[in-house]
């Protein structure tokens, strides 16, 4: 009986970790897309050019 409870507990923990990691990967994917990287690079370049002027 105790073994069944332990297995169920670890299954729930695994599901929770999987769901949270999926959310984290979606957020990371949005930041690492080529369009977002190019946009942030151009923003930084623009800021540096404005500071020099």
PDB file of N, CA, C and O in Angstrom:
ATOM      1  N   UNK A   1       0.828  -1.197   0.000  1.00  0.00           N
ATOM      2  CA  UNK A   1       0.000   0.000   0.000  1.00  0.00           C
ATOM      3  C   UNK A   1       0.877   1.269   0.000  1.00  0.00           C
ATOM      4  O   UNK A   1       0.591   2.218  -0.700  1.00  0.00           O
ATOM      5  N   UNK A   2       1.922   1.250   0.817  1.00  0.00           N
ATOM      6  CA  UNK A   2       2.828   2.394   0.895  1.00  0.00           C
ATOM      7  C   UNK A   2       3.515   2.587  -0.453  1.00  0.00           C
ATOM      8  O   UNK A   2       3.706   3.715  -0.917  1.00  0.00           O
ATOM      9  N   UNK A   3       3.888   1.481  -1.092  1.00  0.00           N
ATOM     10  CA  UNK A   3       4.554   1.562  -2.399  1.00  0.00           C
ATOM     11  C   UNK A   3       3.644   2.224  -3.427  1.00  0.00           C
ATOM     12  O   UNK A   3       4.095   3.045  -4.227  1.00  0.00           O
ATOM     13  N   UNK A   4       2.359   1.911  -3.395  1.00  0.00           N
ATOM     14  CA  UNK A   4       1.392   2.508  -4.315  1.00  0.00           C
ATOM     15  C   UNK A   4       1.294   4.017  -4.092  1.00  0.00           C
ATOM     16  O   UNK A   4       1.259   4.800  -5.054  1.00  0.00           O
ATOM     17  N   UNK A   5       1.317   4.440  -2.854  1.00  0.00           N
ATOM     18  CA  UNK A   5       1.255   5.873  -2.531  1.00  0.00           C
ATOM     19  C   UNK A   5       2.517   6.571  -3.018  1.00  0.00           C
ATOM     20  O   UNK A   5       2.455   7.664  -3.589  1.00  0.00           O
ATOM     21  N   UNK A   6       3.679   5.939  -2.823  1.00  0.00           N
ATOM     22  CA  UNK A   6       4.937   6.533  -3.287  1.00  0.00           C
ATOM     23  C   UNK A   6       4.949   6.665  -4.803  1.00  0.00           C
ATOM     24  O   UNK A   6       5.357   7.691  -5.349  1.00  0.00           O
ATOM     25  N   UNK A   7       4.499   5.626  -5.499  1.00  0.00           N
ATOM     26  CA  UNK A   7       4.471   5.668  -6.965  1.00  0.00           C
ATOM     27  C   UNK A   7       3.522   6.765  -7.435  1.00  0.00           C
ATOM     28  O   UNK A   7       3.852   7.540  -8.345  1.00  0.00           O
ATOM     29  N   UNK A   8       2.349   6.879  -6.840  1.00  0.00           N
ATOM     30  CA  UNK A   8       1.387   7.914  -7.215  1.00  0.00           C
ATOM     31  C   UNK A   8       1.960   9.303  -6.952  1.00  0.00           C
ATOM     32  O   UNK A   8       1.803  10.217  -7.775  1.00  0.00           O
ATOM     33  N   UNK A   9       2.620   9.478  -5.816  1.00  0.00           N
ATOM     34  CA  UNK A   9       3.232  10.763  -5.485  1.00  0.00           C
ATOM     35  C   UNK A   9       4.254  11.166  -6.534  1.00  0.00           C
ATOM     36  O   UNK A   9       4.240  12.289  -7.046  1.00  0.00           O
ATOM     37  N   UNK A  10       5.166  10.238  -6.886  1.00  0.00           N
ATOM     38  CA  UNK A  10       6.208  10.561  -7.855  1.00  0.00           C
ATOM     39  C   UNK A  10       5.630  10.776  -9.255  1.00  0.00           C
ATOM     40  O   UNK A  10       6.174  11.566 -10.035  1.00  0.00           O
ATOM     41  N   UNK A  11       4.518  10.118  -9.556  1.00  0.00           N
ATOM     42  CA  UNK A  11       3.857  10.376 -10.843  1.00  0.00           C
ATOM     43  C   UNK A  11       3.317  11.801 -10.881  1.00  0.00           C
ATOM     44  O   UNK A  11       3.463  12.502 -11.879  1.00  0.00           O
ATOM     45  N   UNK A  12       2.679  12.232  -9.801  1.00  0.00           N
ATOM     46  CA  UNK A  12       2.159  13.601  -9.738  1.00  0.00           C
ATOM     47  C   UNK A  12       3.290  14.620  -9.809  1.00  0.00           C
ATOM     48  O   UNK A  12       3.172  15.649 -10.474  1.00  0.00           O
ATOM     49  N   UNK A  13       4.386  14.335  -9.131  1.00  0.00           N
ATOM     50  CA  UNK A  13       5.551  15.235  -9.178  1.00  0.00           C
ATOM     51  C   UNK A  13       6.080  15.306 -10.609  1.00  0.00           C
ATOM     52  O   UNK A  13       6.395  16.390 -11.117  1.00  0.00           O
ATOM     53  N   UNK A  14       6.175  14.188 -11.285  1.00  0.00           N
ATOM     54  CA  UNK A  14       6.652  14.155 -12.663  1.00  0.00           C
ATOM     55  C   UNK A  14       5.758  14.949 -13.597  1.00  0.00           C
ATOM     56  O   UNK A  14       6.239  15.690 -14.466  1.00  0.00           O
ATOM     57  N   UNK A  15       4.457  14.812 -13.432  1.00  0.00           N
ATOM     58  CA  UNK A  15       3.516  15.563 -14.270  1.00  0.00           C
ATOM     59  C   UNK A  15       3.658  17.060 -14.010  1.00  0.00           C
ATOM     60  O   UNK A  15       3.680  17.860 -14.947  1.00  0.00           O
ATOM     61  N   UNK A  16       3.775  17.449 -12.757  1.00  0.00           N
ATOM     62  CA  UNK A  16       3.922  18.867 -12.421  1.00  0.00           C
ATOM     63  C   UNK A  16       5.213  19.437 -13.011  1.00  0.00           C
ATOM     64  O   UNK A  16       5.217  20.533 -13.574  1.00  0.00           O
ATOM     65  N   UNK A  17       6.291  18.693 -12.912  1.00  0.00           N
ATOM     66  CA  UNK A  17       7.568  19.146 -13.466  1.00  0.00           C
ATOM     67  C   UNK A  17       7.469  19.260 -14.982  1.00  0.00           C
ATOM     68  O   UNK A  17       7.957  20.225 -15.579  1.00  0.00           O
ATOM     69  N   UNK A  18       6.821  18.306 -15.621  1.00  0.00           N
ATOM     70  CA  UNK A  18       6.678  18.338 -17.078  1.00  0.00           C
ATOM     71  C   UNK A  18       5.875  19.561 -17.520  1.00  0.00           C
ATOM     72  O   UNK A  18       6.238  20.236 -18.487  1.00  0.00           O
ATOM     73  N   UNK A  19       4.795  19.857 -16.820  1.00  0.00           N
ATOM     74  CA  UNK A  19       3.974  21.019 -17.187  1.00  0.00           C
ATOM     75  C   UNK A  19       4.730  22.327 -16.984  1.00  0.00           C
ATOM     76  O   UNK A  19       4.663  23.233 -17.822  1.00  0.00           O
ATOM     77  N   UNK A  20       5.446  22.441 -15.874  1.00  0.00           N
ATOM     78  CA  UNK A  20       6.207  23.658 -15.618  1.00  0.00           C
ATOM     79  C   UNK A  20       7.351  23.822 -16.611  1.00  0.00           C
ATOM     80  O   UNK A  20       7.632  24.921 -17.067  1.00  0.00           O
ATOM     81  N   UNK A  21       8.006  22.725 -16.951  1.00  0.00           N
ATOM     82  CA  UNK A  21       9.096  22.828 -17.918  1.00  0.00           C
ATOM     83  C   UNK A  21       8.574  23.201 -19.294  1.00  0.00           C
ATOM     84  O   UNK A  21       9.233  23.923 -20.035  1.00  0.00           O
ATOM     85  N   UNK A  22       7.378  22.753 -19.637  1.00  0.00           N
ATOM     86  CA  UNK A  22       6.786  23.130 -20.918  1.00  0.00           C
ATOM     87  C   UNK A  22       6.514  24.636 -20.965  1.00  0.00           C
ATOM     88  O   UNK A  22       6.821  25.300 -21.958  1.00  0.00           O
ATOM     89  N   UNK A  23       5.991  25.188 -19.880  1.00  0.00           N
ATOM     90  CA  UNK A  23       5.759  26.637 -19.813  1.00  0.00           C
ATOM     91  C   UNK A  23       7.081  27.393 -19.930  1.00  0.00           C
ATOM     92  O   UNK A  23       7.184  28.393 -20.635  1.00  0.00           O
ATOM     93  N   UNK A  24       8.102  26.923 -19.231  1.00  0.00           N
ATOM     94  CA  UNK A  24       9.398  27.579 -19.243  1.00  0.00           C
ATOM     95  C   UNK A  24      10.010  27.548 -20.643  1.00  0.00           C
ATOM     96  O   UNK A  24      10.569  28.536 -21.110  1.00  0.00           O
ATOM     97  N   UNK A  25       9.893  26.405 -21.319  1.00  0.00           N
ATOM     98  CA  UNK A  25      10.450  26.284 -22.659  1.00  0.00           C
ATOM     99  C   UNK A  25       9.716  27.169 -23.655  1.00  0.00           C
ATOM    100  O   UNK A  25      10.319  27.704 -24.581  1.00  0.00           O
ATOM    101  N   UNK A  26       8.390  27.341 -23.474  1.00  0.00           N
ATOM    102  CA  UNK A  26       7.648  28.245 -24.355  1.00  0.00           C
ATOM    103  C   UNK A  26       8.128  29.681 -24.182  1.00  0.00           C
ATOM    104  O   UNK A  26       8.302  30.402 -25.152  1.00  0.00           O
ATOM    105  N   UNK A  27       8.347  30.092 -22.939  1.00  0.00           N
ATOM    106  CA  UNK A  27       8.841  31.447 -22.688  1.00  0.00           C
ATOM    107  C   UNK A  27      10.245  31.616 -23.258  1.00  0.00           C
ATOM    108  O   UNK A  27      10.569  32.639 -23.840  1.00  0.00           O
ATOM    109  N   UNK A  28      11.086  30.622 -23.062  1.00  0.00           N
ATOM    110  CA  UNK A  28      12.446  30.670 -23.584  1.00  0.00           C
ATOM    111  C   UNK A  28      12.434  30.697 -25.108  1.00  0.00           C
ATOM    112  O   UNK A  28      13.187  31.443 -25.720  1.00  0.00           O
ATOM    113  N   UNK A  29      11.564  29.927 -25.703  1.00  0.00           N
ATOM    114  CA  UNK A  29      11.459  29.888 -27.158  1.00  0.00           C
ATOM    115  C   UNK A  29      11.055  31.223 -27.739  1.00  0.00           C
ATOM    116  O   UNK A  29      11.526  31.619 -28.807  1.00  0.00           O
ATOM    117  N   UNK A  30      10.189  31.950 -27.038  1.00  0.00           N
ATOM    118  CA  UNK A  30       9.765  33.267 -27.519  1.00  0.00           C
ATOM    119  C   UNK A  30      10.926  34.251 -27.489  1.00  0.00           C
ATOM    120  O   UNK A  30      11.025  35.130 -28.338  1.00  0.00           O
ATOM    121  N   UNK A  31      11.830  34.108 -26.531  1.00  0.00           N
ATOM    122  CA  UNK A  31      12.964  35.025 -26.438  1.00  0.00           C
ATOM    123  C   UNK A  31      14.089  34.659 -27.392  1.00  0.00           C
ATOM    124  O   UNK A  31      14.910  35.502 -27.726  1.00  0.00           O
ATOM    125  N   UNK A  32      14.154  33.412 -27.810  1.00  0.00           N
ATOM    126  CA  UNK A  32      15.285  32.943 -28.587  1.00  0.00           C
ATOM    127  C   UNK A  32      14.962  32.853 -30.084  1.00  0.00           C
ATOM    128  O   UNK A  32      15.788  32.457 -30.860  1.00  0.00           O
ATOM    129  N   UNK A  33      13.775  33.231 -30.471  1.00  0.00           N
ATOM    130  CA  UNK A  33      13.438  33.216 -31.895  1.00  0.00           C
ATOM    131  C   UNK A  33      14.354  34.177 -32.646  1.00  0.00           C
ATOM    132  O   UNK A  33      14.753  35.221 -32.111  1.00  0.00           O
ATOM    133  N   UNK A  34      14.682  33.865 -33.882  1.00  0.00           N
ATOM    134  CA  UNK A  34      15.579  34.746 -34.654  1.00  0.00           C
ATOM    135  C   UNK A  34      15.058  36.174 -34.780  1.00  0.00           C
ATOM    136  O   UNK A  34      15.834  37.127 -34.691  1.00  0.00           O
ATOM    137  N   UNK A  35      13.758  36.335 -34.937  1.00  0.00           N
ATOM    138  CA  UNK A  35      13.220  37.691 -35.073  1.00  0.00           C
ATOM    139  C   UNK A  35      13.379  38.499 -33.790  1.00  0.00           C
ATOM    140  O   UNK A  35      13.684  39.687 -33.828  1.00  0.00           O
ATOM    141  N   UNK A  36      13.196  37.854 -32.642  1.00  0.00           N
ATOM    142  CA  UNK A  36      13.362  38.586 -31.378  1.00  0.00           C
ATOM    143  C   UNK A  36      14.826  38.892 -31.103  1.00  0.00           C
ATOM    144  O   UNK A  36      15.160  39.943 -30.565  1.00  0.00           O
ATOM    145  N   UNK A  37      15.718  37.963 -31.473  1.00  0.00           N
ATOM    146  CA  UNK A  37      17.154  38.234 -31.295  1.00  0.00           C
ATOM    147  C   UNK A  37      17.602  39.384 -32.181  1.00  0.00           C
ATOM    148  O   UNK A  37      18.348  40.265 -31.755  1.00  0.00           O
ATOM    149  N   UNK A  38      17.135  39.401 -33.423  1.00  0.00           N
ATOM    150  CA  UNK A  38      17.503  40.481 -34.342  1.00  0.00           C
ATOM    151  C   UNK A  38      16.954  41.808 -33.845  1.00  0.00           C
ATOM    152  O   UNK A  38      17.649  42.826 -33.881  1.00  0.00           O
ATOM    153  N   UNK A  39      15.707  41.792 -33.363  1.00  0.00           N
ATOM    154  CA  UNK A  39      15.093  43.017 -32.853  1.00  0.00           C
ATOM    155  C   UNK A  39      15.837  43.575 -31.662  1.00  0.00           C
ATOM    156  O   UNK A  39      16.106  44.776 -31.587  1.00  0.00           O
ATOM    157  N   UNK A  40      16.205  42.712 -30.722  1.00  0.00           N
ATOM    158  CA  UNK A  40      16.929  43.202 -29.542  1.00  0.00           C
ATOM    159  C   UNK A  40      18.322  43.681 -29.921  1.00  0.00           C
ATOM    160  O   UNK A  40      18.824  44.656 -29.354  1.00  0.00           O
ATOM    161  N   UNK A  41      18.956  43.023 -30.873  1.00  0.00           N
ATOM    162  CA  UNK A  41      20.274  43.452 -31.337  1.00  0.00           C
ATOM    163  C   UNK A  41      20.184  44.831 -31.981  1.00  0.00           C
ATOM    164  O   UNK A  41      21.006  45.718 -31.702  1.00  0.00           O
ATOM    165  N   UNK A  42      19.175  45.040 -32.801  1.00  0.00           N
ATOM    166  CA  UNK A  42      19.007  46.351 -33.436  1.00  0.00           C
ATOM    167  C   UNK A  42      18.667  47.435 -32.421  1.00  0.00           C
ATOM    168  O   UNK A  42      19.124  48.571 -32.552  1.00  0.00           O
ATOM    169  N   UNK A  43      17.883  47.083 -31.399  1.00  0.00           N
ATOM    170  CA  UNK A  43      17.576  48.056 -30.344  1.00  0.00           C
ATOM    171  C   UNK A  43      18.842  48.486 -29.608  1.00  0.00           C
ATOM    172  O   UNK A  43      19.042  49.672 -29.336  1.00  0.00           O
ATOM    173  N   UNK A  44      19.709  47.528 -29.264  1.00  0.00           N
ATOM    174  CA  UNK A  44      20.954  47.868 -28.571  1.00  0.00           C
ATOM    175  C   UNK A  44      21.870  48.711 -29.458  1.00  0.00           C
ATOM    176  O   UNK A  44      22.482  49.670 -28.994  1.00  0.00           O
ATOM    177  N   UNK A  45      21.942  48.340 -30.724  1.00  0.00           N
ATOM    178  CA  UNK A  45      22.774  49.090 -31.657  1.00  0.00           C
ATOM    179  C   UNK A  45      22.254  50.524 -31.801  1.00  0.00           C
ATOM    180  O   UNK A  45      23.037  51.481 -31.792  1.00  0.00           O
ATOM    181  N   UNK A  46      20.952  50.665 -31.885  1.00  0.00           N
ATOM    182  CA  UNK A  46      20.337  51.984 -32.001  1.00  0.00           C
ATOM    183  C   UNK A  46      20.629  52.825 -30.747  1.00  0.00           C
ATOM    184  O   UNK A  46      20.962  54.017 -30.860  1.00  0.00           O
ATOM    185  N   UNK A  47      20.542  52.209 -29.582  1.00  0.00           N
ATOM    186  CA  UNK A  47      20.825  52.929 -28.343  1.00  0.00           C
ATOM    187  C   UNK A  47      22.265  53.411 -28.298  1.00  0.00           C
ATOM    188  O   UNK A  47      22.539  54.566 -27.938  1.00  0.00           O
ATOM    189  N   UNK A  48      23.198  52.561 -28.699  1.00  0.00           N
ATOM    190  CA  UNK A  48      24.611  52.948 -28.711  1.00  0.00           C
ATOM    191  C   UNK A  48      24.870  54.069 -29.713  1.00  0.00           C
ATOM    192  O   UNK A  48      25.618  55.006 -29.426  1.00  0.00           O
ATOM    193  N   UNK A  49      24.229  54.006 -30.861  1.00  0.00           N
ATOM    194  CA  UNK A  49      24.407  55.060 -31.852  1.00  0.00           C
ATOM    195  C   UNK A  49      23.827  56.390 -31.367  1.00  0.00           C
ATOM    196  O   UNK A  49      24.395  57.446 -31.622  1.00  0.00           O
ATOM    197  N   UNK A  50      22.709  56.329 -30.674  1.00  0.00           N
ATOM    198  CA  UNK A  50      22.116  57.556 -30.147  1.00  0.00           C
ATOM    199  C   UNK A  50      22.991  58.164 -29.053  1.00  0.00           C
ATOM    200  O   UNK A  50      23.080  59.376 -28.919  1.00  0.00           O
ATOM    201  N   UNK A  51      23.630  57.304 -28.238  1.00  0.00           N
ATOM    202  CA  UNK A  51      24.519  57.813 -27.188  1.00  0.00           C
ATOM    203  C   UNK A  51      25.756  58.496 -27.785  1.00  0.00           C
ATOM    204  O   UNK A  51      26.266  59.442 -27.215  1.00  0.00           O
ATOM    205  N   UNK A  52      26.234  57.991 -28.902  1.00  0.00           N
ATOM    206  CA  UNK A  52      27.424  58.581 -29.539  1.00  0.00           C
ATOM    207  C   UNK A  52      27.101  59.904 -30.193  1.00  0.00           C
ATOM    208  O   UNK A  52      27.981  60.747 -30.325  1.00  0.00           O
ATOM    209  N   UNK A  53      25.868  60.094 -30.631  1.00  0.00           N
ATOM    210  CA  UNK A  53      25.526  61.347 -31.341  1.00  0.00           C
ATOM    211  C   UNK A  53      25.389  62.505 -30.402  1.00  0.00           C
ATOM    212  O   UNK A  53      25.054  62.474 -29.305  1.00  0.00           O
TER     213      UNK A  53
END
